[in-house]
């Protein structure tokens, strides 16, 4: 079992190298710092009973898994920046965009990345305006990628309620994007009323 000082010494020894490795992988210094800190906390909290000699491999595995989690979240967020222009029928409560949407690759151009960041900020701000149950259903269903049954269990309601909350949240969020001038052309092409 490692002492607190041994854990601290190990983390101090690897922090700069881990940061450089992560910053290179994710290309965002702020995100890299968060990822490294999360990995360090996981190591200290969950593996403090392991011998120090096992820490290098454990930490590397934890760091890689934390980076994978970051990429998964980024993939979902990128999906949502283009989601609202892809709806076929936002008024239909049985419509589930998660089951029908193709995830597009992130735009490699800086202008595209800036647009995605700005759109994501608008979506996140609009989420705060939703009623609590709609926001909860939306986040669990689409950002945490739970299926309808898992979301219903987590929220303590029926699957039909989850679908209703999600449909209303998606409708409200798409209207917010239309009001901001985002995605209205694509929605008009699908026959959605704007």
PDB file of N, CA, C and O in Angstrom, residues 87-157:
ATOM      1  N   UNK A  87     -33.756  17.136 -38.253  1.00  0.00           N
ATOM      2  CA  UNK A  87     -35.012  16.550 -37.801  1.00  0.00           C
ATOM      3  C   UNK A  87     -35.970  16.337 -38.952  1.00  0.00           C
ATOM      4  O   UNK A  87     -36.145  17.191 -39.798  1.00  0.00           O
ATOM      5  N   UNK A  88     -36.616  15.192 -38.924  1.00  0.00           N
ATOM      6  CA  UNK A  88     -37.640  14.923 -39.916  1.00  0.00           C
ATOM      7  C   UNK A  88     -38.995  15.405 -39.465  1.00  0.00           C
ATOM      8  O   UNK A  88     -39.783  15.896 -40.242  1.00  0.00           O
ATOM      9  N   UNK A  89     -39.299  15.284 -38.179  1.00  0.00           N
ATOM     10  CA  UNK A  89     -40.610  15.661 -37.671  1.00  0.00           C
ATOM     11  C   UNK A  89     -40.529  15.974 -36.190  1.00  0.00           C
ATOM     12  O   UNK A  89     -40.854  15.126 -35.359  1.00  0.00           O
ATOM     13  N   UNK A  90     -40.134  17.176 -35.794  1.00  0.00           N
ATOM     14  CA  UNK A  90     -39.966  17.483 -34.385  1.00  0.00           C
ATOM     15  C   UNK A  90     -41.277  17.533 -33.602  1.00  0.00           C
ATOM     16  O   UNK A  90     -41.266  17.511 -32.386  1.00  0.00           O
ATOM     17  N   UNK A  91     -42.439  17.585 -34.299  1.00  0.00           N
ATOM     18  CA  UNK A  91     -43.719  17.630 -33.591  1.00  0.00           C
ATOM     19  C   UNK A  91     -44.207  16.237 -33.195  1.00  0.00           C
ATOM     20  O   UNK A  91     -45.117  16.100 -32.395  1.00  0.00           O
ATOM     21  N   UNK A  92     -43.627  15.195 -33.760  1.00  0.00           N
ATOM     22  CA  UNK A  92     -44.025  13.823 -33.486  1.00  0.00           C
ATOM     23  C   UNK A  92     -43.356  13.336 -32.210  1.00  0.00           C
ATOM     24  O   UNK A  92     -42.139  13.225 -32.152  1.00  0.00           O
ATOM     25  N   UNK A  93     -44.145  13.018 -31.177  1.00  0.00           N
ATOM     26  CA  UNK A  93     -43.575  12.619 -29.891  1.00  0.00           C
ATOM     27  C   UNK A  93     -42.924  11.243 -29.941  1.00  0.00           C
ATOM     28  O   UNK A  93     -42.144  10.898 -29.074  1.00  0.00           O
ATOM     29  N   UNK A  94     -43.221  10.441 -30.941  1.00  0.00           N
ATOM     30  CA  UNK A  94     -42.600   9.130 -31.072  1.00  0.00           C
ATOM     31  C   UNK A  94     -41.278   9.210 -31.836  1.00  0.00           C
ATOM     32  O   UNK A  94     -40.528   8.263 -31.893  1.00  0.00           O
ATOM     33  N   UNK A  95     -41.004  10.354 -32.449  1.00  0.00           N
ATOM     34  CA  UNK A  95     -39.782  10.522 -33.222  1.00  0.00           C
ATOM     35  C   UNK A  95     -38.590  10.588 -32.282  1.00  0.00           C
ATOM     36  O   UNK A  95     -38.592  11.325 -31.310  1.00  0.00           O
ATOM     37  N   UNK A  96     -37.569   9.798 -32.551  1.00  0.00           N
ATOM     38  CA  UNK A  96     -36.374   9.763 -31.710  1.00  0.00           C
ATOM     39  C   UNK A  96     -35.154  10.008 -32.575  1.00  0.00           C
ATOM     40  O   UNK A  96     -34.690   9.113 -33.290  1.00  0.00           O
ATOM     41  N   UNK A  97     -34.600  11.221 -32.535  1.00  0.00           N
ATOM     42  CA  UNK A  97     -33.467  11.522 -33.420  1.00  0.00           C
ATOM     43  C   UNK A  97     -32.242  10.682 -33.146  1.00  0.00           C
ATOM     44  O   UNK A  97     -31.449  10.444 -34.035  1.00  0.00           O
ATOM     45  N   UNK A  98     -32.076  10.188 -31.927  1.00  0.00           N
ATOM     46  CA  UNK A  98     -30.902   9.396 -31.603  1.00  0.00           C
ATOM     47  C   UNK A  98     -30.895   8.084 -32.377  1.00  0.00           C
ATOM     48  O   UNK A  98     -29.848   7.555 -32.717  1.00  0.00           O
ATOM     49  N   UNK A  99     -32.082   7.577 -32.687  1.00  0.00           N
ATOM     50  CA  UNK A  99     -32.164   6.310 -33.394  1.00  0.00           C
ATOM     51  C   UNK A  99     -32.038   6.472 -34.908  1.00  0.00           C
ATOM     52  O   UNK A  99     -31.803   5.516 -35.613  1.00  0.00           O
ATOM     53  N   UNK A 100     -32.191   7.683 -35.422  1.00  0.00           N
ATOM     54  CA  UNK A 100     -32.193   7.858 -36.867  1.00  0.00           C
ATOM     55  C   UNK A 100     -31.089   8.756 -37.392  1.00  0.00           C
ATOM     56  O   UNK A 100     -30.865   8.797 -38.592  1.00  0.00           O
ATOM     57  N   UNK A 101     -30.423   9.464 -36.534  1.00  0.00           N
ATOM     58  CA  UNK A 101     -29.439  10.453 -36.978  1.00  0.00           C
ATOM     59  C   UNK A 101     -28.098   9.819 -37.273  1.00  0.00           C
ATOM     60  O   UNK A 101     -27.605   9.017 -36.509  1.00  0.00           O
ATOM     61  N   UNK A 102     -27.496  10.215 -38.376  1.00  0.00           N
ATOM     62  CA  UNK A 102     -26.124   9.822 -38.653  1.00  0.00           C
ATOM     63  C   UNK A 102     -25.216  10.884 -38.077  1.00  0.00           C
ATOM     64  O   UNK A 102     -25.397  12.073 -38.318  1.00  0.00           O
ATOM     65  N   UNK A 103     -24.236  10.458 -37.304  1.00  0.00           N
ATOM     66  CA  UNK A 103     -23.296  11.405 -36.716  1.00  0.00           C
ATOM     67  C   UNK A 103     -22.316  11.844 -37.791  1.00  0.00           C
ATOM     68  O   UNK A 103     -21.695  11.019 -38.453  1.00  0.00           O
ATOM     69  N   UNK A 104     -22.197  13.156 -37.948  1.00  0.00           N
ATOM     70  CA  UNK A 104     -21.272  13.688 -38.946  1.00  0.00           C
ATOM     71  C   UNK A 104     -19.914  13.908 -38.311  1.00  0.00           C
ATOM     72  O   UNK A 104     -19.804  14.155 -37.128  1.00  0.00           O
ATOM     73  N   UNK A 105     -18.878  13.836 -39.121  1.00  0.00           N
ATOM     74  CA  UNK A 105     -17.534  14.101 -38.637  1.00  0.00           C
ATOM     75  C   UNK A 105     -17.414  15.580 -38.300  1.00  0.00           C
ATOM     76  O   UNK A 105     -18.005  16.427 -38.942  1.00  0.00           O
ATOM     77  N   UNK A 106     -16.618  15.872 -37.289  1.00  0.00           N
ATOM     78  CA  UNK A 106     -16.372  17.268 -36.916  1.00  0.00           C
ATOM     79  C   UNK A 106     -15.653  17.973 -38.065  1.00  0.00           C
ATOM     80  O   UNK A 106     -14.787  17.403 -38.710  1.00  0.00           O
ATOM     81  N   UNK A 107     -16.052  19.190 -38.311  1.00  0.00           N
ATOM     82  CA  UNK A 107     -15.419  19.982 -39.356  1.00  0.00           C
ATOM     83  C   UNK A 107     -13.987  20.277 -38.953  1.00  0.00           C
ATOM     84  O   UNK A 107     -13.715  20.756 -37.869  1.00  0.00           O
ATOM     85  N   UNK A 108     -13.050  19.948 -39.837  1.00  0.00           N
ATOM     86  CA  UNK A 108     -11.640  20.120 -39.501  1.00  0.00           C
ATOM     87  C   UNK A 108     -11.186  21.572 -39.643  1.00  0.00           C
ATOM     88  O   UNK A 108     -10.136  21.939 -39.149  1.00  0.00           O
ATOM     89  N   UNK A 109     -11.962  22.403 -40.321  1.00  0.00           N
ATOM     90  CA  UNK A 109     -11.590  23.795 -40.515  1.00  0.00           C
ATOM     91  C   UNK A 109     -11.825  24.589 -39.237  1.00  0.00           C
ATOM     92  O   UNK A 109     -12.827  24.385 -38.553  1.00  0.00           O
ATOM     93  N   UNK A 110     -10.944  25.532 -38.912  1.00  0.00           N
ATOM     94  CA  UNK A 110     -11.133  26.348 -37.712  1.00  0.00           C
ATOM     95  C   UNK A 110     -12.459  27.097 -37.698  1.00  0.00           C
ATOM     96  O   UNK A 110     -13.098  27.208 -36.659  1.00  0.00           O
ATOM     97  N   UNK A 111     -12.904  27.585 -38.852  1.00  0.00           N
ATOM     98  CA  UNK A 111     -14.179  28.301 -38.887  1.00  0.00           C
ATOM     99  C   UNK A 111     -15.331  27.362 -38.542  1.00  0.00           C
ATOM    100  O   UNK A 111     -16.275  27.756 -37.856  1.00  0.00           O
ATOM    101  N   UNK A 112     -15.250  26.118 -38.980  1.00  0.00           N
ATOM    102  CA  UNK A 112     -16.272  25.131 -38.642  1.00  0.00           C
ATOM    103  C   UNK A 112     -16.253  24.783 -37.163  1.00  0.00           C
ATOM    104  O   UNK A 112     -17.292  24.617 -36.541  1.00  0.00           O
ATOM    105  N   UNK A 113     -15.045  24.677 -36.630  1.00  0.00           N
ATOM    106  CA  UNK A 113     -14.921  24.391 -35.200  1.00  0.00           C
ATOM    107  C   UNK A 113     -15.472  25.535 -34.365  1.00  0.00           C
ATOM    108  O   UNK A 113     -16.156  25.316 -33.371  1.00  0.00           O
ATOM    109  N   UNK A 114     -15.198  26.767 -34.776  1.00  0.00           N
ATOM    110  CA  UNK A 114     -15.723  27.931 -34.069  1.00  0.00           C
ATOM    111  C   UNK A 114     -17.241  27.936 -34.118  1.00  0.00           C
ATOM    112  O   UNK A 114     -17.904  28.171 -33.107  1.00  0.00           O
ATOM    113  N   UNK A 115     -17.796  27.631 -35.269  1.00  0.00           N
ATOM    114  CA  UNK A 115     -19.240  27.592 -35.414  1.00  0.00           C
ATOM    115  C   UNK A 115     -19.844  26.530 -34.498  1.00  0.00           C
ATOM    116  O   UNK A 115     -20.877  26.754 -33.862  1.00  0.00           O
ATOM    117  N   UNK A 116     -19.196  25.373 -34.409  1.00  0.00           N
ATOM    118  CA  UNK A 116     -19.691  24.316 -33.528  1.00  0.00           C
ATOM    119  C   UNK A 116     -19.646  24.745 -32.068  1.00  0.00           C
ATOM    120  O   UNK A 116     -20.581  24.488 -31.311  1.00  0.00           O
ATOM    121  N   UNK A 117     -18.567  25.393 -31.668  1.00  0.00           N
ATOM    122  CA  UNK A 117     -18.448  25.862 -30.279  1.00  0.00           C
ATOM    123  C   UNK A 117     -19.532  26.884 -29.979  1.00  0.00           C
ATOM    124  O   UNK A 117     -20.176  26.837 -28.922  1.00  0.00           O
ATOM    125  N   UNK A 118     -19.773  27.804 -30.910  1.00  0.00           N
ATOM    126  CA  UNK A 118     -20.801  28.824 -30.705  1.00  0.00           C
ATOM    127  C   UNK A 118     -22.194  28.210 -30.660  1.00  0.00           C
ATOM    128  O   UNK A 118     -23.012  28.581 -29.822  1.00  0.00           O
ATOM    129  N   UNK A 119     -22.452  27.265 -31.546  1.00  0.00           N
ATOM    130  CA  UNK A 119     -23.745  26.588 -31.544  1.00  0.00           C
ATOM    131  C   UNK A 119     -23.939  25.803 -30.259  1.00  0.00           C
ATOM    132  O   UNK A 119     -25.018  25.820 -29.651  1.00  0.00           O
ATOM    133  N   UNK A 120     -22.877  25.135 -29.801  1.00  0.00           N
ATOM    134  CA  UNK A 120     -22.968  24.381 -28.555  1.00  0.00           C
ATOM    135  C   UNK A 120     -23.273  25.303 -27.377  1.00  0.00           C
ATOM    136  O   UNK A 120     -24.063  24.955 -26.492  1.00  0.00           O
ATOM    137  N   UNK A 121     -22.673  26.484 -27.365  1.00  0.00           N
ATOM    138  CA  UNK A 121     -22.946  27.446 -26.286  1.00  0.00           C
ATOM    139  C   UNK A 121     -24.409  27.867 -26.303  1.00  0.00           C
ATOM    140  O   UNK A 121     -25.041  27.999 -25.237  1.00  0.00           O
ATOM    141  N   UNK A 122     -24.970  28.060 -27.485  1.00  0.00           N
ATOM    142  CA  UNK A 122     -26.388  28.422 -27.599  1.00  0.00           C
ATOM    143  C   UNK A 122     -27.266  27.284 -27.081  1.00  0.00           C
ATOM    144  O   UNK A 122     -28.223  27.502 -26.335  1.00  0.00           O
ATOM    145  N   UNK A 123     -26.931  26.046 -27.455  1.00  0.00           N
ATOM    146  CA  UNK A 123     -27.707  24.890 -27.005  1.00  0.00           C
ATOM    147  C   UNK A 123     -27.623  24.755 -25.491  1.00  0.00           C
ATOM    148  O   UNK A 123     -28.639  24.544 -24.820  1.00  0.00           O
ATOM    149  N   UNK A 124     -26.419  24.886 -24.932  1.00  0.00           N
ATOM    150  CA  UNK A 124     -26.272  24.759 -23.480  1.00  0.00           C
ATOM    151  C   UNK A 124     -27.048  25.847 -22.750  1.00  0.00           C
ATOM    152  O   UNK A 124     -27.665  25.589 -21.719  1.00  0.00           O
ATOM    153  N   UNK A 125     -27.043  27.060 -23.294  1.00  0.00           N
ATOM    154  CA  UNK A 125     -27.808  28.149 -22.668  1.00  0.00           C
ATOM    155  C   UNK A 125     -29.299  27.867 -22.759  1.00  0.00           C
ATOM    156  O   UNK A 125     -30.046  28.084 -21.802  1.00  0.00           O
ATOM    157  N   UNK A 126     -29.743  27.378 -23.922  1.00  0.00           N
ATOM    158  CA  UNK A 126     -31.157  27.052 -24.098  1.00  0.00           C
ATOM    159  C   UNK A 126     -31.579  25.916 -23.170  1.00  0.00           C
ATOM    160  O   UNK A 126     -32.716  25.895 -22.683  1.00  0.00           O
ATOM    161  N   UNK A 127     -30.679  24.979 -22.918  1.00  0.00           N
ATOM    162  CA  UNK A 127     -30.992  23.873 -21.999  1.00  0.00           C
ATOM    163  C   UNK A 127     -31.347  24.384 -20.605  1.00  0.00           C
ATOM    164  O   UNK A 127     -32.218  23.831 -19.939  1.00  0.00           O
ATOM    165  N   UNK A 128     -30.684  25.441 -20.162  1.00  0.00           N
ATOM    166  CA  UNK A 128     -30.948  25.964 -18.818  1.00  0.00           C
ATOM    167  C   UNK A 128     -32.345  26.557 -18.708  1.00  0.00           C
ATOM    168  O   UNK A 128     -32.867  26.693 -17.611  1.00  0.00           O
ATOM    169  N   UNK A 129     -32.947  26.897 -19.840  1.00  0.00           N
ATOM    170  CA  UNK A 129     -34.292  27.490 -19.838  1.00  0.00           C
ATOM    171  C   UNK A 129     -35.411  26.441 -19.876  1.00  0.00           C
ATOM    172  O   UNK A 129     -36.569  26.783 -19.712  1.00  0.00           O
ATOM    173  N   UNK A 130     -35.050  25.198 -20.147  1.00  0.00           N
ATOM    174  CA  UNK A 130     -36.060  24.136 -20.217  1.00  0.00           C
ATOM    175  C   UNK A 130     -36.568  23.796 -18.818  1.00  0.00           C
ATOM    176  O   UNK A 130     -35.834  23.922 -17.839  1.00  0.00           O
ATOM    177  N   UNK A 131     -37.807  23.302 -18.727  1.00  0.00           N
ATOM    178  CA  UNK A 131     -38.266  22.772 -17.439  1.00  0.00           C
ATOM    179  C   UNK A 131     -37.350  21.626 -16.992  1.00  0.00           C
ATOM    180  O   UNK A 131     -36.761  20.922 -17.821  1.00  0.00           O
ATOM    181  N   UNK A 132     -37.248  21.454 -15.697  1.00  0.00           N
ATOM    182  CA  UNK A 132     -36.283  20.507 -15.128  1.00  0.00           C
ATOM    183  C   UNK A 132     -36.433  19.094 -15.697  1.00  0.00           C
ATOM    184  O   UNK A 132     -35.433  18.450 -16.030  1.00  0.00           O
ATOM    185  N   UNK A 133     -37.650  18.591 -15.814  1.00  0.00           N
ATOM    186  CA  UNK A 133     -37.846  17.219 -16.292  1.00  0.00           C
ATOM    187  C   UNK A 133     -37.450  17.072 -17.767  1.00  0.00           C
ATOM    188  O   UNK A 133     -36.891  16.064 -18.166  1.00  0.00           O
ATOM    189  N   UNK A 134     -37.739  18.082 -18.576  1.00  0.00           N
ATOM    190  CA  UNK A 134     -37.339  18.032 -19.982  1.00  0.00           C
ATOM    191  C   UNK A 134     -35.823  18.053 -20.095  1.00  0.00           C
ATOM    192  O   UNK A 134     -35.239  17.296 -20.865  1.00  0.00           O
ATOM    193  N   UNK A 135     -35.208  18.927 -19.327  1.00  0.00           N
ATOM    194  CA  UNK A 135     -33.740  19.031 -19.351  1.00  0.00           C
ATOM    195  C   UNK A 135     -33.112  17.713 -18.903  1.00  0.00           C
ATOM    196  O   UNK A 135     -32.182  17.207 -19.519  1.00  0.00           O
ATOM    197  N   UNK A 136     -33.644  17.132 -17.835  1.00  0.00           N
ATOM    198  CA  UNK A 136     -33.119  15.871 -17.314  1.00  0.00           C
ATOM    199  C   UNK A 136     -33.253  14.761 -18.351  1.00  0.00           C
ATOM    200  O   UNK A 136     -32.300  14.020 -18.609  1.00  0.00           O
ATOM    201  N   UNK A 137     -34.410  14.648 -18.969  1.00  0.00           N
ATOM    202  CA  UNK A 137     -34.632  13.606 -19.977  1.00  0.00           C
ATOM    203  C   UNK A 137     -33.703  13.802 -21.166  1.00  0.00           C
ATOM    204  O   UNK A 137     -33.097  12.846 -21.665  1.00  0.00           O
ATOM    205  N   UNK A 138     -33.577  15.038 -21.620  1.00  0.00           N
ATOM    206  CA  UNK A 138     -32.723  15.345 -22.767  1.00  0.00           C
ATOM    207  C   UNK A 138     -31.272  14.974 -22.489  1.00  0.00           C
ATOM    208  O   UNK A 138     -30.627  14.296 -23.285  1.00  0.00           O
ATOM    209  N   UNK A 139     -30.755  15.406 -21.352  1.00  0.00           N
ATOM    210  CA  UNK A 139     -29.352  15.148 -21.024  1.00  0.00           C
ATOM    211  C   UNK A 139     -29.099  13.656 -20.848  1.00  0.00           C
ATOM    212  O   UNK A 139     -28.127  13.116 -21.381  1.00  0.00           O
ATOM    213  N   UNK A 140     -29.976  12.972 -20.116  1.00  0.00           N
ATOM    214  CA  UNK A 140     -29.771  11.537 -19.912  1.00  0.00           C
ATOM    215  C   UNK A 140     -29.879  10.775 -21.229  1.00  0.00           C
ATOM    216  O   UNK A 140     -29.068   9.889 -21.516  1.00  0.00           O
ATOM    217  N   UNK A 141     -30.872  11.130 -22.021  1.00  0.00           N
ATOM    218  CA  UNK A 141     -31.133  10.376 -23.250  1.00  0.00           C
ATOM    219  C   UNK A 141     -30.081  10.631 -24.323  1.00  0.00           C
ATOM    220  O   UNK A 141     -29.610   9.705 -24.959  1.00  0.00           O
ATOM    221  N   UNK A 142     -29.718  11.870 -24.535  1.00  0.00           N
ATOM    222  CA  UNK A 142     -28.879  12.191 -25.680  1.00  0.00           C
ATOM    223  C   UNK A 142     -27.422  12.464 -25.335  1.00  0.00           C
ATOM    224  O   UNK A 142     -26.543  12.109 -26.101  1.00  0.00           O
ATOM    225  N   UNK A 143     -27.144  13.110 -24.226  1.00  0.00           N
ATOM    226  CA  UNK A 143     -25.746  13.394 -23.901  1.00  0.00           C
ATOM    227  C   UNK A 143     -25.117  12.253 -23.128  1.00  0.00           C
ATOM    228  O   UNK A 143     -23.952  11.959 -23.299  1.00  0.00           O
ATOM    229  N   UNK A 144     -25.874  11.604 -22.261  1.00  0.00           N
ATOM    230  CA  UNK A 144     -25.344  10.457 -21.533  1.00  0.00           C
ATOM    231  C   UNK A 144     -25.576   9.158 -22.293  1.00  0.00           C
ATOM    232  O   UNK A 144     -25.142   8.094 -21.881  1.00  0.00           O
ATOM    233  N   UNK A 145     -26.343   9.227 -23.390  1.00  0.00           N
ATOM    234  CA  UNK A 145     -26.607   8.111 -24.303  1.00  0.00           C
ATOM    235  C   UNK A 145     -27.291   6.918 -23.640  1.00  0.00           C
ATOM    236  O   UNK A 145     -27.047   5.768 -23.990  1.00  0.00           O
ATOM    237  N   UNK A 146     -28.178   7.191 -22.677  1.00  0.00           N
ATOM    238  CA  UNK A 146     -28.982   6.110 -22.105  1.00  0.00           C
ATOM    239  C   UNK A 146     -30.125   5.818 -23.067  1.00  0.00           C
ATOM    240  O   UNK A 146     -30.608   6.709 -23.764  1.00  0.00           O
ATOM    241  N   UNK A 147     -30.582   4.555 -23.090  1.00  0.00           N
ATOM    242  CA  UNK A 147     -31.735   4.277 -23.929  1.00  0.00           C
ATOM    243  C   UNK A 147     -32.999   4.725 -23.189  1.00  0.00           C
ATOM    244  O   UNK A 147     -32.942   5.190 -22.050  1.00  0.00           O
ATOM    245  N   UNK A 148     -34.157   4.578 -23.834  1.00  0.00           N
ATOM    246  CA  UNK A 148     -35.409   5.075 -23.257  1.00  0.00           C
ATOM    247  C   UNK A 148     -35.705   4.391 -21.927  1.00  0.00           C
ATOM    248  O   UNK A 148     -36.080   5.042 -20.947  1.00  0.00           O
ATOM    249  N   UNK A 149     -35.512   3.073 -21.864  1.00  0.00           N
ATOM    250  CA  UNK A 149     -35.806   2.332 -20.629  1.00  0.00           C
ATOM    251  C   UNK A 149     -34.878   2.769 -19.492  1.00  0.00           C
ATOM    252  O   UNK A 149     -35.323   2.960 -18.350  1.00  0.00           O
ATOM    253  N   UNK A 150     -33.599   2.923 -19.783  1.00  0.00           N
ATOM    254  CA  UNK A 150     -32.643   3.354 -18.752  1.00  0.00           C
ATOM    255  C   UNK A 150     -32.955   4.764 -18.262  1.00  0.00           C
ATOM    256  O   UNK A 150     -32.867   5.062 -17.070  1.00  0.00           O
ATOM    257  N   UNK A 151     -33.334   5.637 -19.196  1.00  0.00           N
ATOM    258  CA  UNK A 151     -33.685   7.005 -18.826  1.00  0.00           C
ATOM    259  C   UNK A 151     -34.931   7.008 -17.949  1.00  0.00           C
ATOM    260  O   UNK A 151     -34.989   7.719 -16.938  1.00  0.00           O
ATOM    261  N   UNK A 152     -35.923   6.203 -18.317  1.00  0.00           N
ATOM    262  CA  UNK A 152     -37.154   6.116 -17.525  1.00  0.00           C
ATOM    263  C   UNK A 152     -36.851   5.625 -16.110  1.00  0.00           C
ATOM    264  O   UNK A 152     -37.381   6.158 -15.128  1.00  0.00           O
ATOM    265  N   UNK A 153     -35.989   4.628 -16.000  1.00  0.00           N
ATOM    266  CA  UNK A 153     -35.615   4.113 -14.683  1.00  0.00           C
ATOM    267  C   UNK A 153     -34.880   5.177 -13.865  1.00  0.00           C
ATOM    268  O   UNK A 153     -35.165   5.370 -12.692  1.00  0.00           O
ATOM    269  N   UNK A 154     -33.953   5.881 -14.504  1.00  0.00           N
ATOM    270  CA  UNK A 154     -33.193   6.922 -13.798  1.00  0.00           C
ATOM    271  C   UNK A 154     -34.085   8.068 -13.342  1.00  0.00           C
ATOM    272  O   UNK A 154     -33.872   8.637 -12.274  1.00  0.00           O
ATOM    273  N   UNK A 155     -35.106   8.399 -14.148  1.00  0.00           N
ATOM    274  CA  UNK A 155     -35.991   9.512 -13.814  1.00  0.00           C
ATOM    275  C   UNK A 155     -37.171   9.084 -12.949  1.00  0.00           C
ATOM    276  O   UNK A 155     -37.883   9.929 -12.418  1.00  0.00           O
ATOM    277  N   UNK A 156     -37.401   7.776 -12.840  1.00  0.00           N
ATOM    278  CA  UNK A 156     -38.527   7.287 -12.056  1.00  0.00           C
ATOM    279  C   UNK A 156     -39.863   7.578 -12.717  1.00  0.00           C
ATOM    280  O   UNK A 156     -40.830   7.953 -12.049  1.00  0.00           O
ATOM    281  N   UNK A 157     -39.929   7.399 -14.034  1.00  0.00           N
ATOM    282  CA  UNK A 157     -41.171   7.645 -14.766  1.00  0.00           C
ATOM    283  C   UNK A 157     -41.319   6.601 -15.867  1.00  0.00           C
ATOM    284  O   UNK A 157     -40.468   5.739 -16.032  1.00  0.00           O
TER     285      UNK A 157
END
